[in-house]
XYZ file of C-alpha atoms in Angstrom:
763
model
C 190.468 104.549 -159.793
C 186.621 104.290 -161.115
C 187.376 100.666 -161.754
C 188.552 99.670 -158.329
C 185.786 101.823 -156.660
C 183.309 100.144 -158.819
C 184.520 96.646 -157.998
C 184.630 97.552 -154.387
C 181.021 98.323 -154.086
C 180.217 95.220 -156.254
C 182.082 92.736 -153.508
C 180.321 94.662 -150.584
C 177.028 94.092 -152.230
C 177.949 90.395 -153.018
C 178.773 90.085 -149.186
C 175.458 92.121 -147.705
C 173.116 91.668 -150.011
C 170.666 88.735 -150.245
C 168.626 87.124 -152.537
C 166.246 84.228 -152.044
C 168.545 81.455 -153.020
C 170.786 82.529 -149.728
C 170.826 79.533 -146.603
C 173.296 80.561 -144.633
C 174.608 83.352 -142.254
C 177.972 83.971 -141.783
C 179.720 86.176 -138.874
C 180.552 88.723 -141.326
C 176.801 89.255 -142.989
C 173.296 90.332 -141.718
C 170.172 90.440 -142.785
C 168.217 93.921 -142.614
C 164.528 94.199 -142.296
C 164.624 97.753 -143.699
C 165.668 95.660 -146.822
C 163.119 92.970 -146.548
C 166.535 90.105 -146.676
C 165.620 87.054 -145.730
C 167.064 83.364 -145.596
C 165.981 80.852 -148.022
C 166.395 76.778 -147.452
C 167.764 74.824 -150.324
C 165.354 73.529 -151.451
C 162.944 76.369 -151.222
C 160.646 75.061 -148.697
C 161.085 77.567 -146.152
C 161.894 81.451 -145.895
C 163.596 83.051 -142.702
C 162.647 86.884 -142.103
C 160.682 89.694 -140.737
C 157.363 89.773 -141.061
C 154.059 91.635 -139.649
C 150.775 89.767 -138.697
C 148.902 92.792 -140.144
C 148.835 95.729 -142.117
C 147.656 97.544 -139.246
C 149.907 96.498 -136.908
C 153.480 97.949 -136.492
C 154.773 95.229 -134.660
C 157.756 93.414 -136.046
C 159.213 89.502 -135.569
C 161.236 87.361 -136.977
C 160.272 84.332 -137.634
C 159.683 81.056 -140.585
C 157.334 80.503 -142.958
C 156.280 78.345 -145.642
C 157.812 79.832 -148.830
C 156.097 78.084 -151.628
C 152.125 79.324 -150.032
C 150.760 82.419 -151.314
C 149.121 82.978 -147.470
C 152.103 83.745 -145.448
C 151.629 80.640 -142.859
C 154.169 81.386 -139.816
C 155.622 78.199 -138.487
C 158.475 79.472 -135.463
C 159.063 83.048 -133.809
C 161.971 84.112 -132.395
C 160.851 87.102 -130.549
C 157.277 85.861 -130.401
C 157.474 88.296 -126.870
C 159.275 90.904 -128.287
C 157.837 92.745 -130.882
C 160.501 95.257 -133.237
C 158.400 98.549 -133.709
C 160.825 99.492 -136.698
C 162.108 98.517 -139.332
C 165.671 99.062 -138.627
C 166.372 95.663 -136.749
C 169.009 93.268 -138.258
C 169.331 89.788 -137.578
C 173.187 88.240 -137.661
C 175.573 86.025 -136.041
C 177.302 88.487 -132.833
C 180.431 89.255 -131.556
C 180.043 86.043 -128.949
C 178.510 83.674 -131.712
C 175.268 83.850 -130.665
C 172.323 84.926 -133.221
C 170.856 87.955 -131.931
C 168.435 90.217 -133.421
C 169.962 94.173 -133.256
C 167.458 97.204 -132.938
C 170.024 98.070 -135.773
C 173.664 97.511 -137.325
C 175.365 99.433 -134.947
C 173.796 98.652 -131.530
C 175.218 96.254 -129.181
C 172.501 95.166 -126.962
C 170.660 92.122 -128.367
C 166.590 92.518 -128.427
C 166.775 88.557 -128.739
C 169.740 85.983 -128.778
C 170.255 82.392 -128.969
C 171.823 82.841 -125.453
C 174.829 80.087 -126.092
C 176.626 80.860 -122.619
C 180.000 79.231 -124.303
C 181.999 82.231 -126.151
C 181.795 80.142 -129.818
C 183.093 83.673 -132.166
C 186.760 82.285 -132.522
C 185.089 78.851 -133.918
C 183.692 80.239 -137.027
C 179.898 80.289 -135.886
C 177.308 79.903 -139.109
C 173.319 80.270 -138.723
C 171.489 77.916 -141.601
C 167.746 77.442 -142.561
C 167.649 73.754 -143.287
C 165.649 71.855 -145.527
C 163.210 70.864 -142.584
C 162.024 74.078 -141.470
C 165.077 74.036 -138.707
C 167.353 77.223 -138.149
C 170.620 75.534 -137.059
C 173.635 77.362 -135.590
C 176.721 75.461 -135.608
C 180.638 75.922 -135.162
C 183.372 74.292 -137.324
C 184.897 71.197 -135.838
C 187.812 69.997 -137.784
C 188.331 70.027 -140.872
C 185.739 69.086 -142.732
C 183.213 69.047 -140.159
C 180.625 70.757 -138.190
C 179.301 70.569 -134.251
C 175.697 71.345 -133.893
C 175.162 73.983 -130.845
C 171.650 75.464 -131.161
C 168.264 74.811 -133.450
C 165.109 76.475 -133.351
C 163.708 72.948 -133.442
C 164.248 72.995 -129.474
C 161.909 75.752 -129.068
C 158.881 75.179 -130.654
C 156.170 78.163 -130.940
C 152.605 76.983 -131.914
C 153.470 74.768 -134.666
C 155.315 71.275 -134.944
C 157.237 70.343 -137.998
C 158.653 67.171 -139.198
C 161.465 66.039 -137.619
C 160.451 68.099 -134.613
C 160.470 66.845 -130.773
C 157.794 67.463 -128.687
C 159.127 66.187 -124.922
C 161.840 66.201 -122.343
C 165.806 66.609 -122.984
C 166.311 64.493 -119.890
C 170.340 64.909 -119.904
C 169.775 68.943 -120.512
C 166.449 69.472 -118.854
C 165.177 71.125 -121.750
C 161.832 70.904 -122.286
C 160.084 71.223 -125.821
C 156.541 72.640 -125.388
C 154.014 73.882 -127.611
C 152.658 77.519 -126.474
C 149.480 79.090 -128.522
C 149.509 82.087 -129.719
C 148.107 85.007 -127.758
C 145.606 85.983 -130.816
C 145.653 85.789 -134.145
C 147.624 88.248 -135.073
C 150.027 88.489 -131.806
C 152.721 85.678 -131.801
C 153.132 86.593 -127.599
C 152.353 83.071 -125.849
C 148.879 82.581 -125.180
C 146.767 80.921 -123.407
C 147.326 77.260 -124.425
C 150.133 74.586 -123.959
C 150.838 71.294 -125.593
C 153.129 69.254 -123.299
C 154.089 64.960 -123.266
C 154.267 64.342 -119.595
C 156.323 61.807 -118.983
C 155.472 61.403 -115.053
C 154.205 58.004 -114.764
C 153.054 56.885 -118.179
C 153.640 59.621 -120.821
C 151.094 61.140 -122.313
C 150.288 64.668 -124.223
C 147.800 67.006 -122.592
C 146.544 70.341 -124.300
C 146.363 72.809 -121.176
C 144.388 76.536 -120.258
C 146.980 78.357 -118.397
C 146.224 78.788 -114.984
C 143.854 75.598 -114.938
C 144.876 72.084 -113.370
C 142.102 70.114 -115.780
C 143.506 69.426 -119.138
C 141.144 70.445 -122.318
C 142.080 67.218 -124.543
C 144.673 64.631 -123.796
C 145.825 61.741 -126.244
C 147.740 58.875 -123.729
C 148.923 57.114 -121.824
C 151.467 55.854 -123.786
C 150.765 51.947 -122.049
C 153.971 50.432 -123.450
C 152.094 48.997 -126.647
C 150.042 52.068 -127.586
C 149.435 55.936 -127.398
C 145.774 55.819 -126.423
C 143.193 58.590 -128.091
C 145.205 58.491 -131.237
C 145.143 56.296 -134.507
C 146.764 52.905 -135.293
C 150.226 51.815 -133.582
C 152.722 50.139 -134.841
C 154.575 49.176 -132.024
C 157.972 47.883 -130.198
C 158.897 48.543 -126.489
C 160.253 51.931 -126.262
C 159.460 53.674 -130.012
C 155.732 53.737 -131.515
C 154.880 54.678 -135.022
C 151.517 56.402 -135.296
C 149.843 55.978 -138.909
C 147.396 58.498 -139.506
C 146.479 56.588 -142.990
C 142.934 57.103 -142.671
C 143.175 60.373 -142.871
C 144.518 60.524 -145.924
C 148.537 59.374 -145.033
C 148.675 62.876 -142.643
C 151.545 61.883 -141.323
C 153.442 59.513 -138.606
C 153.782 59.917 -134.881
C 157.352 58.595 -133.447
C 157.304 58.083 -129.688
C 160.988 57.732 -128.299
C 161.499 56.508 -124.813
C 165.123 56.455 -123.221
C 167.295 57.462 -120.284
C 168.253 60.627 -122.102
C 165.256 61.747 -123.508
C 161.348 61.056 -123.888
C 159.459 62.793 -126.937
C 157.270 62.390 -129.878
C 158.412 63.603 -133.136
C 156.542 64.148 -136.837
C 157.383 61.723 -139.919
C 155.906 62.551 -143.357
C 155.393 60.263 -145.985
C 157.216 61.964 -149.026
C 154.301 63.232 -151.579
C 155.025 66.409 -152.299
C 152.530 68.360 -149.602
C 154.031 70.986 -146.916
C 152.633 69.652 -143.224
C 152.392 71.233 -140.012
C 150.737 70.499 -136.845
C 149.472 73.407 -135.217
C 147.765 74.763 -131.771
C 145.776 77.950 -132.168
C 144.962 80.640 -130.143
C 141.861 79.349 -129.341
C 143.440 75.881 -128.156
C 142.050 73.798 -131.466
C 145.055 71.279 -132.724
C 145.112 70.350 -136.047
C 147.169 69.165 -138.521
C 147.401 70.593 -141.739
C 148.963 69.957 -145.057
C 149.092 72.140 -148.353
C 149.267 70.688 -151.985
C 149.858 72.831 -154.564
C 149.384 76.625 -154.770
C 145.544 76.624 -153.336
C 144.565 73.392 -151.750
C 144.595 73.440 -147.684
C 143.552 70.543 -146.290
C 142.874 70.596 -142.032
C 142.237 67.679 -139.686
C 141.308 68.736 -136.122
C 142.375 66.434 -133.804
C 141.603 68.255 -130.471
C 138.990 71.397 -129.688
C 137.595 72.490 -126.844
C 134.580 70.683 -125.277
C 130.677 73.096 -126.174
C 132.048 73.672 -129.835
C 130.198 73.152 -132.541
C 132.074 71.516 -136.008
C 129.887 72.712 -138.337
C 131.863 73.061 -141.649
C 136.036 72.091 -141.931
C 137.904 74.731 -143.703
C 138.276 75.091 -147.248
C 138.378 71.457 -149.452
C 139.196 68.090 -148.592
C 138.492 67.972 -144.620
C 138.413 64.754 -143.220
C 136.777 65.224 -140.103
C 136.310 66.690 -136.556
C 135.990 65.337 -132.867
C 133.967 67.258 -130.516
C 134.048 66.434 -126.935
C 130.518 67.027 -124.792
C 130.598 66.008 -121.053
C 133.769 64.086 -119.928
C 136.458 64.205 -121.821
C 137.204 61.011 -123.910
C 140.016 59.655 -125.657
C 139.787 59.566 -129.800
C 138.882 56.512 -130.931
C 140.548 56.356 -134.600
C 141.404 52.781 -135.045
C 141.471 50.936 -138.220
C 141.280 47.669 -136.561
C 138.025 47.303 -135.899
C 136.863 49.293 -132.632
C 134.323 51.514 -132.947
C 133.554 55.542 -133.419
C 130.547 57.205 -131.482
C 129.070 60.131 -133.180
C 126.377 62.249 -131.046
C 124.199 64.465 -133.289
C 121.054 65.714 -132.525
C 117.599 63.993 -133.079
C 116.476 66.573 -135.229
C 119.146 65.436 -137.669
C 118.550 61.967 -137.795
C 114.789 62.726 -140.064
C 113.069 59.216 -140.760
C 109.547 57.342 -140.586
C 107.810 54.700 -138.498
C 109.004 52.428 -140.711
C 112.875 53.337 -140.181
C 111.812 53.448 -136.359
C 110.480 49.579 -136.353
C 113.715 49.182 -138.038
C 116.057 50.960 -135.670
C 114.136 49.128 -132.879
C 114.937 45.778 -134.668
C 118.588 46.898 -134.686
C 118.465 47.593 -131.231
C 117.097 44.355 -129.791
C 120.522 42.368 -130.769
C 122.692 45.250 -129.784
C 121.386 44.909 -126.092
C 121.961 41.364 -126.442
C 125.271 41.755 -127.412
C 126.514 44.473 -124.799
C 124.845 42.341 -122.145
C 127.096 39.107 -123.395
C 129.783 41.440 -123.350
C 128.816 42.865 -119.696
C 128.950 38.881 -118.166
C 132.424 38.091 -120.153
C 133.742 41.134 -118.868
C 132.624 40.382 -115.468
C 134.020 36.433 -115.742
C 137.080 37.548 -116.853
C 137.511 39.935 -113.881
C 136.328 36.581 -111.755
C 139.445 34.486 -113.442
C 142.236 37.149 -113.035
C 140.655 38.114 -109.245
C 141.455 34.174 -108.413
C 144.937 34.147 -110.389
C 145.689 36.596 -108.266
C 144.767 35.521 -104.748
C 146.377 32.143 -106.302
C 149.458 33.869 -107.002
C 149.602 35.705 -103.371
C 149.268 32.824 -101.218
C 151.985 31.029 -102.889
C 154.467 33.890 -102.725
C 153.748 33.683 -99.076
C 153.687 30.400 -98.457
C 157.254 30.657 -100.224
C 157.867 33.438 -98.099
C 157.578 31.779 -94.766
C 159.191 28.549 -96.445
C 162.409 30.986 -96.638
C 161.898 31.826 -93.544
C 161.267 28.969 -91.888
C 164.493 27.070 -93.700
C 166.627 30.178 -91.959
C 165.284 30.139 -88.621
C 165.649 26.411 -88.616
C 169.511 25.996 -90.120
C 170.641 29.102 -88.582
C 173.861 29.267 -86.131
C 172.864 27.437 -82.936
C 173.660 30.470 -80.784
C 171.948 33.140 -82.588
C 168.356 30.620 -82.668
C 169.283 30.463 -78.694
C 169.358 34.084 -78.769
C 166.346 34.385 -80.615
C 163.994 31.928 -78.862
C 165.395 33.420 -75.743
C 165.630 37.660 -76.292
C 162.806 39.049 -74.593
C 161.604 41.302 -77.235
C 162.018 38.816 -80.126
C 159.738 35.985 -79.460
C 157.616 36.441 -82.667
C 160.216 34.560 -85.443
C 157.887 34.926 -88.173
C 157.490 38.509 -87.739
C 160.471 38.840 -90.317
C 159.733 41.633 -92.228
C 161.552 40.492 -95.977
C 161.348 41.511 -99.409
C 162.761 38.166 -101.347
C 164.075 38.946 -104.385
C 164.264 36.317 -107.303
C 167.428 35.553 -108.490
C 166.341 36.456 -112.693
C 166.038 40.147 -111.301
C 169.490 40.021 -109.390
C 171.101 38.579 -112.611
C 169.688 41.369 -114.381
C 170.255 44.191 -111.683
C 174.242 43.121 -111.738
C 174.235 42.444 -115.574
C 174.791 38.628 -114.842
C 177.787 39.515 -112.081
C 179.514 41.323 -114.716
C 183.553 41.619 -112.878
C 182.816 45.757 -114.173
C 180.157 45.750 -111.291
C 182.069 44.021 -108.487
C 183.021 46.403 -105.799
C 184.834 43.920 -103.598
C 185.541 40.711 -102.216
C 185.350 39.593 -98.004
C 184.903 36.162 -96.702
C 181.397 36.222 -97.097
C 181.776 36.487 -100.872
C 182.045 38.620 -103.365
C 179.968 42.224 -103.482
C 178.437 43.824 -106.672
C 176.652 47.059 -107.721
C 173.176 46.796 -109.246
C 170.415 48.751 -110.651
C 166.916 47.701 -110.301
C 164.138 48.071 -113.225
C 162.792 51.728 -111.422
C 166.418 52.621 -111.615
C 166.989 51.750 -107.655
C 170.816 51.126 -107.159
C 171.684 48.281 -104.518
C 174.636 46.460 -103.267
C 175.042 42.639 -103.637
C 176.254 40.308 -101.169
C 177.269 37.075 -103.066
C 177.759 34.049 -100.686
C 180.510 32.192 -101.879
C 179.040 28.107 -102.533
C 182.514 27.290 -100.744
C 182.060 29.134 -97.887
C 181.416 26.931 -94.404
C 181.160 30.013 -92.358
C 179.164 32.413 -94.664
C 176.300 30.071 -94.416
C 175.423 30.915 -90.656
C 176.779 34.416 -91.057
C 174.269 34.851 -94.138
C 171.460 33.684 -92.140
C 172.483 35.545 -88.785
C 172.684 39.130 -91.019
C 169.199 38.158 -92.274
C 167.679 37.561 -89.163
C 169.339 40.478 -86.909
C 169.429 43.656 -89.713
C 166.083 42.657 -90.478
C 164.496 43.957 -87.137
C 166.895 47.070 -87.107
C 166.117 50.418 -88.633
C 168.991 53.219 -87.930
C 170.488 56.513 -89.893
C 173.716 55.207 -89.090
C 172.977 51.743 -89.657
C 173.148 49.988 -93.456
C 169.728 48.912 -94.413
C 168.694 45.470 -95.279
C 166.652 45.681 -98.365
C 165.907 41.689 -98.642
C 167.411 38.742 -99.636
C 167.794 35.827 -102.420
C 167.650 32.317 -102.176
C 167.739 29.988 -104.964
C 169.097 26.433 -104.359
C 172.749 26.763 -103.681
C 172.608 31.107 -104.207
C 172.547 33.009 -101.198
C 172.107 37.005 -101.808
C 172.202 39.873 -99.757
C 170.303 43.231 -101.005
C 171.411 46.318 -99.430
C 171.368 50.242 -100.162
C 174.367 51.100 -102.129
C 176.755 53.307 -100.636
C 178.716 55.064 -103.179
C 181.324 56.225 -100.990
C 182.414 52.742 -100.275
C 183.913 52.602 -97.127
C 185.551 54.230 -94.695
C 188.869 52.751 -95.230
C 188.586 53.729 -98.781
C 189.463 57.101 -97.579
C 191.624 57.538 -94.478
C 194.169 54.891 -95.086
C 194.770 56.367 -99.169
C 196.668 59.009 -99.304
C 195.569 60.281 -101.971
C 192.329 60.456 -100.410
C 192.426 61.371 -97.141
C 192.290 64.798 -97.556
C 189.342 64.776 -98.431
C 188.240 63.918 -94.577
C 188.802 67.225 -92.994
C 188.308 67.240 -89.192
C 184.860 68.387 -89.057
C 183.664 65.828 -91.321
C 185.689 63.205 -89.264
C 184.349 63.931 -85.932
C 180.972 63.811 -87.570
C 181.650 60.438 -88.500
C 183.046 59.511 -85.209
C 180.006 60.762 -83.297
C 177.575 59.198 -85.990
C 179.084 55.286 -85.684
C 178.950 56.111 -81.622
C 175.239 56.782 -81.783
C 174.679 53.730 -84.245
C 176.384 51.477 -81.559
C 174.191 52.837 -79.119
C 171.121 51.951 -81.029
C 172.338 48.352 -81.411
C 173.389 48.731 -77.016
C 170.255 50.487 -75.858
C 167.925 51.774 -78.243
C 166.716 49.450 -80.474
C 163.790 46.604 -80.275
C 167.067 44.020 -79.614
C 170.401 44.074 -77.696
C 173.112 43.835 -80.104
C 176.448 43.076 -79.505
C 178.352 43.335 -83.089
C 181.312 42.246 -82.282
C 183.112 42.882 -85.735
C 183.421 46.844 -85.837
C 186.057 48.100 -87.647
C 186.855 50.603 -90.516
C 186.350 48.298 -93.216
C 182.551 47.800 -91.494
C 181.620 51.374 -92.003
C 180.371 52.548 -95.205
C 179.910 56.322 -96.301
C 176.523 57.645 -98.229
C 176.894 60.372 -100.924
C 176.658 63.011 -98.472
C 179.723 61.031 -96.051
C 177.279 60.066 -93.394
C 178.735 56.733 -91.508
C 176.762 53.445 -91.882
C 177.427 50.322 -89.319
C 177.265 47.124 -91.932
C 178.126 43.229 -91.788
C 176.221 41.923 -89.083
C 177.024 38.151 -89.816
C 178.998 37.560 -86.505
C 176.745 39.958 -84.389
C 175.106 38.292 -81.175
C 171.660 39.306 -79.517
C 171.520 39.902 -75.790
C 168.436 39.573 -73.499
C 167.114 42.470 -71.484
C 169.498 41.375 -68.642
C 172.168 39.776 -69.839
C 175.256 41.709 -69.365
C 178.250 39.117 -70.680
C 178.323 35.902 -72.744
C 180.945 33.238 -73.661
C 181.222 31.804 -76.912
C 183.938 28.703 -78.020
C 183.857 30.240 -81.237
C 185.711 33.864 -81.499
C 185.104 35.790 -84.713
C 186.319 39.010 -85.348
C 189.309 40.853 -86.747
C 193.095 41.586 -85.187
C 193.586 44.594 -83.777
C 189.983 45.503 -82.696
C 189.101 42.602 -80.110
C 188.846 43.204 -76.375
C 191.461 41.067 -74.378
C 188.875 39.415 -72.465
C 187.288 38.331 -75.866
C 190.452 37.452 -77.760
C 191.798 35.277 -74.951
C 188.920 33.850 -72.981
C 185.953 34.356 -75.138
C 183.656 36.912 -73.047
C 181.934 39.412 -75.147
C 179.345 41.742 -74.056
C 179.050 45.974 -74.663
C 182.098 46.794 -73.706
C 183.457 44.272 -76.303
C 182.177 46.936 -79.073
C 183.229 49.955 -76.899
C 187.323 48.459 -77.113
C 186.398 48.102 -80.791
C 185.263 51.523 -81.221
C 188.119 53.115 -79.362
C 190.595 51.484 -81.714
C 188.554 52.488 -84.516
C 188.164 55.971 -83.030
C 191.831 56.062 -82.892
C 192.742 55.129 -86.598
C 190.124 57.782 -88.146
C 192.296 60.737 -85.999
C 195.470 59.335 -86.938
C 194.841 57.970 -90.241
C 196.832 55.031 -89.755
C 196.015 51.300 -88.889
C 196.539 49.742 -85.837
C 197.445 46.181 -87.460
C 200.208 48.363 -89.402
C 201.963 48.434 -86.229
C 202.312 44.832 -85.550
C 203.929 44.735 -89.328
C 206.039 47.539 -89.212
C 207.284 47.784 -85.297
C 207.689 44.404 -83.408
C 205.460 44.718 -80.023
C 204.113 47.549 -81.080
C 200.697 48.762 -82.074
C 198.538 52.295 -82.689
C 197.148 51.980 -79.112
C 201.102 52.054 -77.532
C 201.846 54.944 -79.416
C 198.736 56.886 -78.707
C 199.753 56.081 -75.158
C 203.349 57.300 -75.388
C 202.650 60.528 -77.209
C 199.707 61.646 -74.754
C 201.332 60.468 -71.429
C 204.171 62.875 -72.957
C 202.120 65.948 -73.682
C 202.528 65.024 -77.089
C 199.114 63.629 -78.111
C 198.136 66.095 -81.145
C 201.404 64.747 -83.144
C 199.469 61.587 -83.739
C 196.480 63.727 -85.592
C 196.837 63.027 -89.727
C 199.174 65.470 -91.177
C 196.713 65.449 -94.036
C 194.523 67.829 -91.966
C 195.855 71.448 -91.680
C 196.802 72.759 -88.356
C 194.721 75.754 -89.050
C 191.229 73.506 -89.554
C 192.519 71.088 -85.908
C 190.413 72.315 -83.229
C 192.866 71.303 -80.503
C 190.781 71.382 -77.620
C 188.211 68.659 -79.729
C 191.183 66.364 -81.095
C 192.682 66.204 -77.785
C 188.951 65.262 -76.006
C 188.724 62.718 -79.036
C 192.099 60.908 -78.662
C 191.497 60.402 -74.678
C 188.082 58.961 -75.369
C 189.507 56.913 -77.444
C 192.091 55.713 -74.429
C 189.350 55.428 -72.240
C 187.557 52.968 -74.335
C 190.749 50.444 -74.932
C 191.121 50.379 -71.384
C 192.179 46.762 -70.247
C 189.920 46.103 -67.879
C 185.781 46.169 -69.434
C 184.493 47.759 -66.162
C 187.192 50.790 -66.732
C 185.759 51.405 -70.217
C 182.751 53.805 -70.487
C 179.033 52.875 -72.038
C 178.127 54.315 -75.462
C 175.535 56.266 -73.770
C 178.628 57.975 -71.731
C 180.790 58.026 -74.894
C 177.784 59.806 -76.937
C 177.495 62.278 -74.144
C 181.383 63.043 -73.783
C 181.564 63.346 -77.454
C 178.863 66.056 -77.968
C 179.605 68.119 -74.354
C 182.362 69.835 -72.402
C 182.044 67.640 -69.550
C 185.169 66.614 -67.631
C 186.886 63.277 -68.379
C 188.414 61.060 -66.341
C 191.934 60.400 -66.562
C 192.712 56.526 -68.762
C 195.140 53.887 -67.401
C 197.748 52.929 -69.381
C 196.635 50.076 -71.286
C 198.366 46.879 -71.637
C 200.721 45.998 -74.441
C 199.386 42.537 -76.024
C 201.926 39.978 -77.411
C 199.806 38.603 -81.096
C 200.754 35.767 -82.930
C 201.012 36.289 -86.528
C 198.061 37.200 -88.791
C 198.836 34.610 -91.104
C 198.537 31.582 -89.334
C 194.837 29.519 -89.773
C 193.382 26.884 -87.711
C 190.002 25.155 -87.205
C 188.087 25.639 -84.206
C 188.781 23.061 -81.592
C 189.565 23.228 -77.717
C 191.757 26.094 -76.843
C 191.822 27.652 -80.181
C 189.278 30.188 -81.817
C 189.377 31.324 -85.339
C 187.864 34.280 -86.768
C 185.596 33.821 -89.198
C 186.010 37.112 -91.197
C 189.706 37.635 -91.575
C 190.954 34.036 -91.335
C 192.623 34.977 -88.316
C 193.770 32.202 -85.372
C 193.759 33.700 -82.087
C 195.436 31.000 -79.849
C 194.940 31.262 -75.389
C 198.124 32.111 -73.777
C 197.163 31.438 -70.281
C 197.115 33.711 -67.198
C 198.521 36.827 -67.196
C-alpha cells in the first residue's frame, strides 16, 4: 500500500513539476507562478515564465526572456496590459485548446488567452517554446505531423527577434507592430510604435501616439533599396540589409508579395544573442550579448534634440542624432557620405589648421558647383526626353484615331459627320494599351483566362499590373464583319458614360491585333442566370425588377440623355452584363448607329441583329428607329419574367413564339402563369408582375407608332399610372436560324449571329 502511494505521488510529481529542461506544455499540464515553474527552449537560450519588473512591484506578468544572461532581458510579454496581482496564477492549455493565464488553477475565466475562435481541444493542442524564442501552439494533423495555430511572433511587444516578422499579412489582415513599454518597469503599451506601412512605397515609421509626425523613418522601399539603412543585396521583391559595418550585427530581409509585406531579422551564427528593441523613450536600438558580461548596442533612431554623449557598456559602434528636419540614415559601405554635426569648441585647432581647412574647403566648393551643374544638365536631358516621348505618344494616338475614323463603316462615318452633337472627331478620349501590357495581363491569352466567344472574337479576363481587372475582346483576324464593328464600338462608346452601360477603358491596335479593353464584369451576362436551371433561383423578383428598370434607364440614356442619340440595334439578354452587385450593364455597341438631333428613322441595306429580338419593320424592310430598340427591350423584358428564351419556341413549337404564348396567357386571364417557376409565389407581387408583362406586350406591338418611348416605359415601370391595353401582336414566320448568305439585294445578313433574314414581301 505504501509503495503504491509513493509511486502515485512520484507520477504526479513528474506530470506537474517542471525543471528548466521542459520546453513543451500539454493539455494535462500547467505552469505555476507560486512554484516558479518555467518552460526553457531545447537549446536553453530562452525561458518562459512569470516575472515582475522590479522588487518593489506586486504586478506579475507572463513573458519570455534570455536564459543565459544574468540580467533578465524580457523579449515578449503576454498580458502586458493586464498584470496579475497575486502569485497564484497558472499558465496552461485550456479546455477549448487555447493557451491561457488563469488567476489560479481552479479558475475558469482567463486573464489572458490566445483567442483562437475554433475549438481545438480534441486535436491534442500543445504549447512549445522554440529555440528562436517563439511560443507556438500546434495541434495534431495526421499521425506524424502537427499544424501551427498561433504563435507569439505574430504579436510582438517592444522587441524583434530573429525570424519575427514586422509588417502586414494581407490574407488575414494581421498587422505586426512594435509598441514600446509605458515605462522602464511597466510593460503596458507605451507612447511609441514602429510600423511597416505598405501604402504606396513601403517604409518604416517610428511614431508617438496622437501625433501624425513621424519621429524617425527608414525608407521608402523603391524596388532596389530601403533608404536610410545600410547596404542592400536585392531583388525586386526581396532585399537583405547588411549591417556588416556595425560588426555583422544582423541582416534585414524584406518580402513583398500578394499574401504579405514584412521585414524580418536574420543573424549570422556567431553564438551571440541578438534583438532589436524600441524602448519606452522611443529609442530604437539593436543589441547583441556575447558571453555573460559583454553588451553591445547600436542606436538606430532617437528623438531629435537628444545628445549622444556615450554608448552603453563596451563595444558601442555609433549613435545617430537628428537635429532640425528628419533625414535618412546614410550608413552605406559603397562610397556614400555620412555627416556628423559637432560643436565648434570640440574641433579646437590653430591658425594653421584653419588655413588647412580653408585650402580643403576651396576644392570642395568646386566639386559642389560641378555636381550642381551636372544635376541641372541631367534634369534638362530627362525633361527633353520626356517631352519627346509624350509628343511621340500623342502622334501615335492621333494616328490610331485617324486610322479608325478613316477606315470605319461608311454608314457609321456618315453618322459621325452629320450628327449635331458629334462634329469634332478628334475629341475622342481613349487610352491606347500596348500589346505587351495586354499579353502580360491575360497570361498570353491563356485558355484559363477565356470568358467566352462571339462573332467579334474571344473574350479574355485580364489583370493589369496595378491589380485592376479587365475584360479583353480580341478581334479574330478572319472576321470580316468584326473590323467595322470594332471601329464602330470604339468611336461610339468612347463618348458614353452611364451606370447601366459597360465602360470602355481603351483599346489596343498593333498591326493585325485589334482589341477592346472593358471593365471586368464578374457575374458574366444575364442569360448565364435566367436560362440556367441551377442559377435562375439566384435572381428573385425584386432583383429581376431592378435589372429591368436598370436596362430601361440605360436605353433611355442612349436615346435621349447622352450627347449622342444612339440606336443599339442588338439588345438581347446575352448583351446585358452584370457587375458584382448584379447591376445591369448594356454592352456590345458594334452594330449601333447614331441619329442626328431631329432624325427619327433610318434605312439600311445591311440588317444586323439577333433572331427573335428584331422588330418587324427592321427585319423585313430594314427600317430602324428608337422603336426598334423598344421592341427588343419588350422581348428581353418578357424573357426576364418567364426565364424562357424567345428563340426556343421556334425550335420546340413550330409557328410559335414567346410573344404568342404571353399574349394567349394574358388574354385568357392567366398571365401570372408565365412567371418563372423558380420565383417563390410568396415573393411574387402579382400587381407588379402583371404590370411588367403588360409593358412588355406594349413594347412588342407590330406598328412602331403603337409602342411607347423609353421615357414612357421608365415612367410606367416606376409609377402606378393606368396603362393602355396592348393589341394582339402579329405571329411572324421566320426562316431557320441555320441559313446563311452574304449581303445582297433583297437579302440581309445578321453580323452578330450569322443569321440570314429574307424579305417576305407585303403582308
